[in-house]
Short mmCIF file of C-alpha atoms in Angstrom, two decimals:
data_model
loop_
_atom_site.label_atom_id
_atom_site.label_comp_id
_atom_site.label_asym_id
_atom_site.label_seq_id
_atom_site.Cartn_x
_atom_site.Cartn_y
_atom_site.Cartn_z
CA MET A 11 16.09 -24.03 10.45
CA THR A 12 13.64 -25.99 8.38
CA GLU A 13 13.88 -26.77 4.70
CA ARG A 14 12.97 -23.86 2.44
CA LYS A 15 9.61 -24.53 0.78
CA ILE A 16 8.85 -23.58 -2.79
CA ARG A 17 5.86 -21.22 -2.86
CA ILE A 18 3.77 -21.06 -6.02
CA MET A 19 0.82 -18.91 -7.02
CA VAL A 20 -1.63 -20.37 -9.51
CA ALA A 21 -3.68 -17.61 -11.06
CA LYS A 22 -6.24 -17.12 -13.78
CA PRO A 23 -5.98 -13.73 -15.46
CA GLY A 24 -8.75 -12.18 -17.50
CA LEU A 25 -12.31 -13.06 -18.28
CA ASP A 26 -12.04 -16.81 -18.25
CA GLY A 27 -13.99 -18.91 -15.79
CA HIS A 28 -12.66 -22.32 -16.79
CA ASP A 29 -10.41 -23.24 -13.90
CA ARG A 30 -10.46 -27.01 -13.82
CA GLY A 31 -6.98 -27.16 -15.28
CA ALA A 32 -5.71 -24.60 -12.79
CA ARG A 33 -7.22 -26.56 -9.90
CA VAL A 34 -5.75 -29.85 -11.09
CA LEU A 35 -2.37 -28.19 -11.27
CA ALA A 36 -2.74 -26.50 -7.87
CA ARG A 37 -3.52 -29.86 -6.31
CA CYS A 38 -0.67 -31.53 -8.12
CA PHE A 39 1.75 -28.90 -6.77
CA ARG A 40 0.34 -29.48 -3.30
CA ASP A 41 1.03 -33.20 -3.66
CA ALA A 42 4.56 -32.42 -4.79
CA GLY A 43 5.15 -30.72 -1.42
CA PHE A 44 4.92 -27.11 -2.58
CA GLU A 45 2.87 -24.42 -0.87
CA VAL A 46 0.33 -23.26 -3.43
CA ILE A 47 -1.71 -20.09 -3.28
CA TYR A 48 -4.71 -20.26 -5.57
CA THR A 49 -6.26 -16.90 -6.42
CA GLY A 50 -9.39 -17.99 -8.26
CA CYS A 51 -10.70 -16.68 -11.59
CA HIS A 52 -11.10 -13.26 -13.18
CA GLN A 53 -7.90 -11.67 -11.93
CA THR A 54 -6.36 -8.58 -13.45
CA PRO A 55 -2.61 -8.73 -14.09
CA GLU A 56 -2.29 -5.99 -11.45
CA GLN A 57 -4.01 -8.15 -8.82
CA ILE A 58 -1.81 -11.10 -9.70
CA ALA A 59 1.40 -9.10 -9.44
CA VAL A 60 0.46 -7.57 -6.08
CA SER A 61 -0.69 -10.92 -4.65
CA ALA A 62 2.50 -12.64 -5.81
CA ILE A 63 4.60 -10.08 -3.93
CA GLN A 64 2.46 -10.18 -0.78
CA GLU A 65 2.73 -13.96 -0.75
CA ASP A 66 6.47 -13.95 -1.54
CA VAL A 67 6.13 -16.70 -4.14
CA ASP A 68 8.96 -18.13 -6.24
CA LEU A 69 6.76 -18.90 -9.20
CA VAL A 70 3.53 -17.67 -10.76
CA GLY A 71 1.64 -20.14 -12.95
CA LEU A 72 -0.86 -18.41 -15.24
CA SER A 73 -3.69 -20.29 -16.86
CA CYS A 74 -5.62 -18.83 -19.76
CA LEU A 75 -8.07 -20.54 -22.06
CA SER A 76 -9.70 -17.48 -23.56
CA GLY A 77 -7.11 -16.47 -26.13
CA ALA A 78 -6.06 -13.28 -24.35
CA HIS A 79 -2.69 -14.68 -23.27
CA ARG A 80 -0.77 -12.46 -25.72
CA TYR A 81 -1.70 -9.45 -23.61
CA LEU A 82 -2.25 -10.92 -20.14
CA PHE A 83 0.89 -13.04 -19.72
CA PRO A 84 3.45 -10.39 -20.75
CA ARG A 85 1.58 -7.79 -18.69
CA VAL A 86 2.10 -9.81 -15.48
CA VAL A 87 5.84 -10.05 -16.21
CA GLU A 88 5.96 -6.32 -16.93
CA LEU A 89 4.18 -5.40 -13.69
CA LEU A 90 6.44 -7.62 -11.61
CA LYS A 91 9.42 -5.86 -13.18
CA GLU A 92 7.88 -2.45 -12.39
CA LYS A 93 7.52 -3.52 -8.77
CA GLU A 94 11.14 -4.70 -8.66
CA ALA A 95 10.07 -8.31 -8.39
CA GLU A 96 11.43 -9.63 -11.68
CA ASP A 97 13.05 -12.48 -9.75
CA ILE A 98 9.61 -14.11 -9.54
CA CYS A 99 9.47 -16.67 -12.34
CA VAL A 100 6.33 -16.69 -14.53
CA ILE A 101 5.10 -19.68 -16.53
CA GLY A 102 1.90 -20.09 -18.51
CA GLY A 103 -0.51 -22.73 -19.66
CA GLY A 104 -3.83 -23.28 -21.37
CA ILE A 105 -4.99 -23.04 -24.95
CA ILE A 106 -1.99 -21.39 -26.51
CA PRO A 107 -1.21 -21.74 -30.22
CA GLU A 108 2.34 -22.72 -31.03
CA GLN A 109 2.92 -19.61 -33.13
CA ASP A 110 2.55 -17.51 -29.95
CA PHE A 111 5.25 -19.35 -28.01
CA GLU A 112 8.15 -17.28 -29.26
CA MET A 113 6.44 -14.00 -28.52
CA LEU A 114 5.63 -15.18 -24.98
CA TYR A 115 9.15 -16.50 -24.31
CA HIS A 116 10.51 -13.24 -25.61
CA SER A 117 8.28 -11.32 -23.16
CA GLY A 118 9.75 -13.20 -20.22
CA ILE A 119 7.48 -16.23 -19.81
CA LYS A 120 9.84 -19.03 -18.79
CA ALA A 121 7.81 -22.06 -19.86
CA ILE A 122 4.52 -22.91 -21.54
CA PHE A 123 2.47 -26.05 -20.97
CA THR A 124 -0.47 -26.86 -23.21
CA PRO A 125 -3.13 -29.62 -23.18
CA GLY A 126 -1.50 -33.05 -23.05
CA ALA A 127 1.38 -31.91 -20.84
CA HIS A 128 2.17 -34.45 -18.12
CA LEU A 129 1.79 -33.27 -14.53
CA ASP A 130 5.07 -35.00 -13.62
CA ASP A 131 6.86 -33.05 -16.33
CA ILE A 132 5.52 -29.78 -14.96
CA VAL A 133 6.60 -30.66 -11.41
CA ASP A 134 10.03 -31.74 -12.71
CA TRP A 135 10.37 -28.46 -14.57
CA VAL A 136 9.63 -26.56 -11.36
CA ARG A 137 12.12 -28.61 -9.34
CA GLN A 138 14.85 -28.05 -11.91
CA ASN A 139 14.24 -24.40 -12.64
CA VAL A 140 12.89 -22.81 -9.49
CA GLU A 141 15.21 -22.22 -6.57
CA PRO A 142 13.32 -21.20 -3.41
CA LYS A 143 14.47 -17.72 -2.42
CA MET B 136 18.10 -1.36 11.35
CA GLU B 137 17.57 -0.58 7.69
CA GLN B 138 15.21 -3.55 7.62
CA THR B 139 13.26 -2.29 10.66
CA LYS B 140 12.86 1.09 8.96
CA LYS B 141 11.58 -0.52 5.79
CA ILE B 142 9.12 -2.67 7.70
CA ARG B 143 7.79 0.36 9.52
CA GLU B 144 7.43 2.18 6.21
CA GLY B 145 5.36 -0.74 4.98
CA ASN B 146 7.73 -2.13 2.33
CA ILE B 147 5.76 -5.15 1.08
CA ARG B 148 8.69 -7.10 -0.32
CA ILE B 149 10.65 -6.84 2.92
CA VAL B 150 7.60 -7.71 5.02
CA SER B 151 6.54 -10.72 2.99
CA ARG B 152 10.09 -12.08 2.82
CA LEU B 153 10.47 -11.69 6.58
CA ILE B 154 7.25 -13.62 7.18
CA ARG B 155 8.57 -16.36 4.97
CA ASN B 156 11.87 -16.43 6.84
CA LEU B 157 9.91 -16.70 10.08
CA GLU B 158 7.95 -19.66 8.71
CA ASP B 159 11.19 -21.34 7.71
CA SER B 160 12.83 -20.51 11.11
CA GLU B 161 15.73 -18.70 9.43
CA PRO B 162 18.07 -17.41 12.16
CA GLU B 163 18.14 -13.84 10.78
CA ALA B 164 14.36 -13.62 11.12
CA ARG B 165 14.77 -13.86 14.88
CA THR B 166 17.05 -10.83 14.83
CA ALA B 167 14.41 -8.93 12.88
CA ILE B 168 11.79 -9.69 15.51
CA LYS B 169 14.17 -8.47 18.24
CA ASN B 170 14.51 -5.20 16.35
CA ILE B 171 10.83 -4.57 15.63
CA PHE B 172 9.50 -5.72 19.00
CA PRO B 173 9.59 -2.23 20.58
CA TYR B 174 7.30 -0.98 17.80
CA THR B 175 4.59 -3.57 18.36
CA GLY B 176 1.51 -3.56 20.56
CA LYS B 177 -0.57 -0.94 18.80
CA ALA B 178 -2.81 -3.04 16.57
CA HIS B 179 -6.19 -4.50 17.45
CA ILE B 180 -5.85 -8.20 16.71
CA ILE B 181 -9.01 -10.08 15.80
CA GLY B 182 -9.20 -13.86 15.52
CA ILE B 183 -11.78 -15.53 13.32
CA THR B 184 -12.35 -19.21 13.85
CA GLY B 185 -14.94 -21.84 12.96
CA SER B 186 -15.34 -25.03 10.99
CA ALA B 187 -14.22 -25.54 7.39
CA GLY B 188 -16.67 -23.92 5.01
CA ALA B 189 -18.39 -21.88 7.73
CA GLY B 190 -17.65 -18.70 5.78
CA LYS B 191 -14.63 -17.31 7.63
CA SER B 192 -12.85 -15.97 4.55
CA THR B 193 -16.02 -14.31 3.26
CA LEU B 194 -16.52 -12.66 6.66
CA VAL B 195 -12.89 -11.52 6.65
CA ASP B 196 -13.44 -10.02 3.20
CA GLY B 197 -16.52 -8.17 4.49
CA LEU B 198 -14.67 -7.00 7.61
CA ILE B 199 -11.81 -5.62 5.52
CA SER B 200 -14.37 -3.45 3.66
CA ALA B 201 -16.02 -2.37 6.91
CA PHE B 202 -12.74 -1.33 8.56
CA ARG B 203 -11.46 0.38 5.43
CA LYS B 204 -14.63 2.51 5.44
CA LYS B 205 -13.54 3.65 8.90
CA ASN B 206 -10.13 4.55 7.45
CA LYS B 207 -8.33 1.82 9.33
CA THR B 208 -5.50 -0.07 7.66
CA VAL B 209 -5.87 -3.84 7.71
CA GLY B 210 -3.47 -6.78 7.76
CA VAL B 211 -4.75 -10.33 7.23
CA LEU B 212 -3.08 -13.62 8.10
CA ALA B 213 -5.06 -16.51 6.64
CA ILE B 214 -4.13 -20.03 7.65
CA ASP B 215 -4.86 -23.23 5.76
CA PRO B 216 -3.70 -26.78 6.50
CA THR B 217 -0.48 -28.46 5.43
CA SER B 218 -0.73 -31.96 3.97
CA PRO B 219 0.47 -34.61 6.44
CA PHE B 220 1.56 -36.69 3.43
CA SER B 221 3.37 -34.37 1.03
CA GLY B 222 4.12 -31.41 3.31
CA GLY B 223 2.54 -29.22 0.62
CA ALA B 224 -0.48 -27.01 1.05
CA LEU B 225 -3.25 -25.42 -0.96
CA LEU B 226 -3.90 -21.96 0.38
CA GLY B 227 -7.22 -20.71 -0.92
CA ASP B 228 -8.40 -18.04 1.51
CA ARG B 229 -7.29 -15.20 -0.77
CA ILE B 230 -9.89 -16.15 -3.37
CA ARG B 231 -12.58 -14.44 -1.28
CA MET B 232 -10.52 -11.33 -0.61
CA GLN B 233 -9.39 -10.39 -4.11
CA LYS B 234 -11.21 -7.11 -4.32
CA HIS B 235 -8.86 -5.63 -1.74
CA THR B 236 -5.67 -6.75 -3.46
CA GLU B 237 -4.85 -3.40 -5.01
CA ASP B 238 -5.76 -1.36 -1.94
CA PRO B 239 -2.41 -0.28 -0.45
CA GLY B 240 -4.06 -0.11 2.99
CA VAL B 241 -4.60 -3.87 2.97
CA PHE B 242 -1.98 -6.62 3.23
CA VAL B 243 -3.04 -10.27 2.95
CA ARG B 244 -0.71 -13.20 3.60
CA SER B 245 -1.55 -16.93 3.50
CA LEU B 246 0.22 -19.27 5.91
CA ALA B 247 0.26 -23.07 6.03
CA THR B 248 -0.06 -24.82 9.41
CA ARG B 249 3.15 -26.86 8.87
CA GLY B 250 2.17 -29.39 11.51
CA ALA B 251 0.93 -27.00 14.22
CA MET B 252 -2.14 -28.48 15.91
CA GLY B 253 -3.86 -25.50 17.53
CA GLY B 254 -5.54 -24.09 14.43
CA LEU B 255 -2.70 -21.69 13.63
CA SER B 256 0.85 -21.90 12.34
CA LYS B 257 3.97 -21.68 14.48
CA ALA B 258 5.01 -18.44 12.80
CA VAL B 259 1.70 -16.66 13.30
CA GLY B 260 2.64 -14.91 16.55
CA ASP B 261 5.73 -13.38 14.99
CA ALA B 262 3.90 -12.60 11.75
CA ILE B 263 1.39 -10.61 13.82
CA HIS B 264 4.30 -8.62 15.28
CA VAL B 265 5.50 -7.85 11.76
CA LEU B 266 2.10 -6.52 10.60
CA ASP B 267 1.80 -4.62 13.87
CA ALA B 268 5.20 -2.96 13.40
CA MET B 269 4.21 -2.24 9.81
CA GLY B 270 1.51 -0.01 11.28
CA LYS B 271 -1.65 -1.95 10.50
CA ASP B 272 -4.49 -0.73 12.74
CA ILE B 273 -6.44 -3.95 12.49
CA ILE B 274 -5.00 -7.45 12.11
CA LEU B 275 -7.42 -10.20 11.16
CA VAL B 276 -6.19 -13.73 11.83
CA GLU B 277 -8.22 -16.44 10.16
CA THR B 278 -7.60 -19.91 11.61
CA VAL B 279 -7.80 -23.16 9.70
CA GLY B 280 -11.20 -24.79 9.76
CA THR B 281 -11.51 -25.79 13.40
CA GLY B 282 -13.45 -28.45 15.26
CA GLN B 283 -13.77 -28.40 19.03
CA GLN B 284 -10.29 -28.19 20.39
CA GLU B 285 -8.18 -25.74 18.35
CA VAL B 286 -8.19 -22.75 20.66
CA ASP B 287 -4.68 -21.30 20.22
CA ILE B 288 -6.22 -18.22 18.65
CA ILE B 289 -7.04 -16.91 22.15
CA TYR B 290 -3.33 -16.55 22.86
CA ASN B 291 -2.88 -14.42 19.76
CA SER B 292 -5.81 -12.04 19.61
CA HIS B 293 -7.74 -9.42 21.54
CA THR B 294 -11.13 -10.28 20.14
CA VAL B 295 -12.17 -13.80 19.12
CA ILE B 296 -15.04 -14.38 16.73
CA VAL B 297 -16.42 -17.89 16.57
CA VAL B 298 -18.32 -18.52 13.34
CA LEU B 299 -21.02 -21.19 13.43
CA VAL B 300 -23.38 -22.47 10.77
CA PRO B 301 -26.73 -24.27 11.17
CA GLY B 302 -26.99 -28.03 11.12
CA MET B 303 -23.85 -29.06 13.00
CA GLY B 304 -25.28 -30.80 16.07
CA ASP B 305 -27.63 -30.60 19.02
CA GLU B 306 -27.63 -28.29 22.02
CA ILE B 307 -25.12 -30.40 23.93
CA GLN B 308 -22.45 -29.30 21.45
CA ALA B 309 -23.07 -25.74 22.60
CA ILE B 310 -22.13 -26.43 26.24
CA LYS B 311 -19.06 -28.51 25.54
CA ALA B 312 -15.66 -27.19 26.54
CA GLY B 313 -13.22 -25.88 23.99
CA ILE B 314 -14.06 -23.67 21.09
CA MET B 315 -17.51 -22.74 22.42
CA GLU B 316 -15.85 -21.10 25.43
CA ILE B 317 -13.45 -18.82 23.62
CA ALA B 318 -15.83 -16.52 21.74
CA ASP B 319 -16.07 -12.80 22.43
CA ILE B 320 -18.61 -12.59 19.64
CA PHE B 321 -20.59 -15.44 18.10
CA VAL B 322 -21.57 -15.21 14.46
CA VAL B 323 -24.31 -17.48 13.17
CA ASN B 324 -23.39 -17.42 9.50
CA LYS B 325 -25.60 -18.52 6.61
CA ALA B 326 -28.50 -17.57 8.86
CA ASP B 327 -30.90 -17.94 5.94
CA HIS B 328 -30.27 -21.69 5.92
CA PRO B 329 -32.62 -24.09 7.74
CA GLY B 330 -31.85 -24.65 11.40
CA ALA B 331 -30.47 -21.16 12.00
CA SER B 332 -33.15 -20.06 14.46
CA GLN B 333 -32.63 -23.23 16.50
CA LEU B 334 -28.88 -22.65 16.63
CA LEU B 335 -29.48 -19.06 17.67
CA MET B 336 -31.75 -20.18 20.49
CA GLU B 337 -29.28 -22.82 21.68
CA LEU B 338 -26.49 -20.26 21.78
CA LYS B 339 -28.61 -17.81 23.73
CA ASN B 340 -29.57 -20.54 26.19
CA MET B 341 -25.95 -21.46 26.57
CA ILE B 342 -24.97 -17.85 27.25
CA ASN B 343 -27.81 -17.45 29.76
CA MET B 344 -26.47 -20.43 31.70
CA ALA B 345 -23.18 -18.64 32.25
CA GLN B 346 -23.01 -16.03 34.94
CA ILE B 347 -21.79 -12.83 33.39
CA PRO B 348 -21.01 -10.13 35.96
CA GLU B 349 -22.87 -6.85 35.56
CA ASP B 350 -19.85 -5.00 34.24
CA GLY B 351 -18.83 -8.01 32.13
CA TRP B 352 -18.91 -8.35 28.36
CA PRO B 353 -22.42 -9.37 27.30
CA LEU B 354 -21.22 -11.85 24.59
CA PRO B 355 -23.24 -10.91 21.50
CA VAL B 356 -24.67 -13.47 19.10
CA MET B 357 -24.99 -12.02 15.62
CA THR B 358 -26.54 -13.40 12.48
CA VAL B 359 -25.07 -12.92 9.01
CA GLU B 360 -26.55 -14.04 5.73
CA SER B 361 -26.96 -13.10 2.06
CA ALA B 362 -23.26 -13.01 1.20
CA PHE B 363 -24.31 -12.53 -2.42
CA GLU B 364 -26.42 -9.44 -1.76
CA PRO B 365 -23.80 -6.77 -1.16
CA ILE B 366 -26.00 -4.15 0.52
CA LYS B 367 -27.73 -6.48 2.98
CA PHE B 368 -24.49 -8.32 3.72
CA GLY B 369 -22.60 -5.04 4.12
CA GLU B 370 -25.04 -3.79 6.73
CA LYS B 371 -24.69 -6.94 8.82
CA ILE B 372 -20.91 -6.85 8.56
CA ASP B 373 -20.83 -3.16 9.52
CA SER B 374 -22.64 -3.92 12.75
CA LEU B 375 -20.30 -6.86 13.37
CA ALA B 376 -17.35 -4.49 12.92
CA GLN B 377 -19.03 -2.08 15.32
CA ASN B 378 -19.32 -4.80 17.97
CA ILE B 379 -15.68 -5.79 17.43
CA LEU B 380 -14.56 -2.22 18.12
CA LYS B 381 -16.90 -2.06 21.12
CA HIS B 382 -15.28 -5.19 22.49
CA TYR B 383 -11.86 -3.59 22.24
CA GLU B 384 -13.15 -0.55 24.10
CA TYR B 385 -14.47 -2.88 26.78
CA LEU B 386 -11.04 -4.52 27.05
CA VAL B 387 -9.37 -1.15 27.39
CA HIS B 388 -11.76 0.14 30.04
CA SER B 389 -11.74 -3.03 32.12
CA ASP B 390 -8.65 -4.91 33.31
CA GLN B 391 -9.15 -7.41 30.55
CA LEU B 392 -6.68 -5.90 28.09
CA LYS B 393 -3.90 -6.27 30.63
CA SER B 394 -4.82 -9.81 31.57
CA ARG B 395 -5.13 -10.85 27.92
CA LEU B 396 -1.75 -9.30 27.19
CA HIS B 397 -0.33 -11.23 30.13
CA ARG B 398 -1.87 -14.47 28.85
CA LYS B 399 -0.38 -13.83 25.43
CA THR B 400 3.09 -12.90 26.64
CA MET B 401 3.25 -15.92 28.95
CA VAL B 402 2.74 -18.18 25.96
CA GLU B 403 5.18 -16.16 23.94
CA ILE B 404 8.00 -16.41 26.44
CA LYS B 405 7.39 -20.13 26.95
CA ASP B 406 7.51 -20.67 23.19
CA ALA B 407 10.71 -18.65 22.93
CA LEU B 408 12.29 -20.68 25.75
CA ARG B 409 11.29 -23.88 24.04
CA THR B 410 12.83 -22.65 20.80
CA CYS B 411 16.05 -21.49 22.45
CA ILE B 412 16.52 -24.37 24.88
CA LEU B 413 14.60 -27.47 23.89
CA ASP B 414 14.92 -27.17 20.11
CA GLN B 415 18.64 -26.58 20.49
CA ILE B 416 19.11 -29.63 22.71
CA LEU B 417 17.00 -31.76 20.39
CA SER B 418 18.85 -30.75 17.26
CA ASP B 419 22.12 -31.30 19.09
CA LEU B 420 21.10 -34.82 20.11
CA GLU B 421 19.79 -35.52 16.65
CA ALA B 422 22.95 -34.29 14.93
CA ASN B 423 25.33 -36.41 17.01
CA GLY B 424 23.11 -39.49 16.74
CA GLU B 425 22.43 -39.66 20.47
CA LEU B 426 18.67 -39.40 20.05
CA ASP B 427 18.76 -42.60 18.02
CA ARG B 428 20.82 -44.36 20.67
CA LEU B 429 18.39 -43.23 23.37
CA ALA B 430 15.49 -44.67 21.38
CA TYR B 431 17.28 -48.02 21.15
CA LYS B 432 17.82 -48.01 24.90
CA LEU B 433 14.05 -47.83 25.27
CA ILE B 434 13.43 -50.60 22.77
CA SER B 435 15.86 -52.90 24.58
CA LYS B 436 14.35 -51.87 27.95
CA GLU B 437 17.84 -50.87 29.07
CA SER B 438 16.35 -47.68 30.49
CA ASP B 439 13.12 -45.70 30.63
CA PRO B 440 12.24 -42.32 29.07
CA TYR B 441 12.34 -40.35 32.34
CA THR B 442 15.75 -41.61 33.48
CA LEU B 443 17.18 -40.76 30.09
CA ALA B 444 15.56 -37.33 30.02
CA GLU B 445 16.86 -36.57 33.52
CA GLU B 446 20.37 -37.53 32.47
CA ILE B 447 20.17 -35.25 29.45
CA SER B 448 18.71 -32.37 31.42
CA SER B 449 21.39 -32.65 34.13
CA ARG B 450 24.01 -32.50 31.40
CA TYR B 451 22.55 -29.46 29.64
CA LEU B 452 20.97 -27.51 32.46
CA LYS B 453 23.83 -27.03 34.86
CA LYS B 454 22.17 -24.90 37.52
CA ARG B 455 19.51 -27.39 38.52
CA PRO B 456 21.27 -30.70 38.02
CA GLY B 457 18.81 -33.45 37.27
CA LYS B 458 16.37 -32.46 39.95
CA PRO B 459 13.50 -34.87 39.65
CA TYR B 460 10.08 -33.37 39.08
CA GLN B 461 8.32 -32.80 42.36
CA LYS B 462 4.75 -31.91 42.87
CA LYS B 463 4.30 -28.61 44.64
CA GLY B 464 2.72 -28.49 48.12
#
């Protein structure tokens, strides 16, 4: 038996083609020893939920810079629940105003990282909060 | 048995968790394979290999569309490399296949190589069994970007597609051993790029040098281009899919299917023996610290690797005690 690897999906929901942040993060997760599936841009929440289940990930990291996070992020959580996959942890990042944090946490987003967040802090958060299944 | 039933019904959560357990060599995953094995052997397994950036994932995406049009269900295993430094991996093959995500007739799973050197991952053989038992008609296996030597895909597929792009070397590359020998179909991808006609000619020359028997497979060379023009691209991919199915028919009607199955199962049983015998001995020796002590015996020149290995094998393999290796004949 080998050590259980943490599997993460980094996804960009909605009409937002700015994925530099998502790529930086995907690479940083790779360097932390995680297996990262990157889906690319312009994903619907439905596509993200299905992909996350097919890939059996422990964590989905959503990146959104367009301002549509109030709909897109909770929708991914909702769909995972519908598909009996609520054990998959969902976190978000991007341009997200502080006044939206509470609403997102309430909808089931476990953590939010905005510009200025340190990569090490994000990796530490994953190590402390995500148990590979 | 409940699990086997769910796999055969196509339960995605069960299937994807099992593949993960196989990758992590969880003991219960082996039991699952034992249970589903009788239900395998129905799928047509297609390997797609070629260098990094040759367009394998885009071709796989096109082939999924082509086979879905023929009402065939499709499973995809896409392999990307594991970092030798961190042990992590960035699996990006899905990016090209997103339009099929919500099609319930398509299942895509990314695998990391985790140190395997043949262009695949150690779990890929068993993962193929899982998709096969799940009832997928077609299984597409996309290797990591390969160079010359990573040919393990031939042990895992019925039809091998080697994807080449223009500008990678002269005609000597085309007659070298290794990856150029394993193709059942060659695809010259990005055939609208400069150098494509030369590559095409070199491949045809190479094929003409080989002596293909009259009832043999004629080894097609196909060109694909215009990935961004859906209609043109679709037509090319449809004829590629047609050739893939024709190849399978050829395998069925000649003895080739049997001999390929034999080749595959030989590797499979050897791998299983290695897992059950060698891995067990190694982990045993590692756990009790003996492996370390053996290494020190080599450093101090107290012994040599073969003497030590013979001692170990005579201890573990009781029936043939320490018989030294002898060349046959």
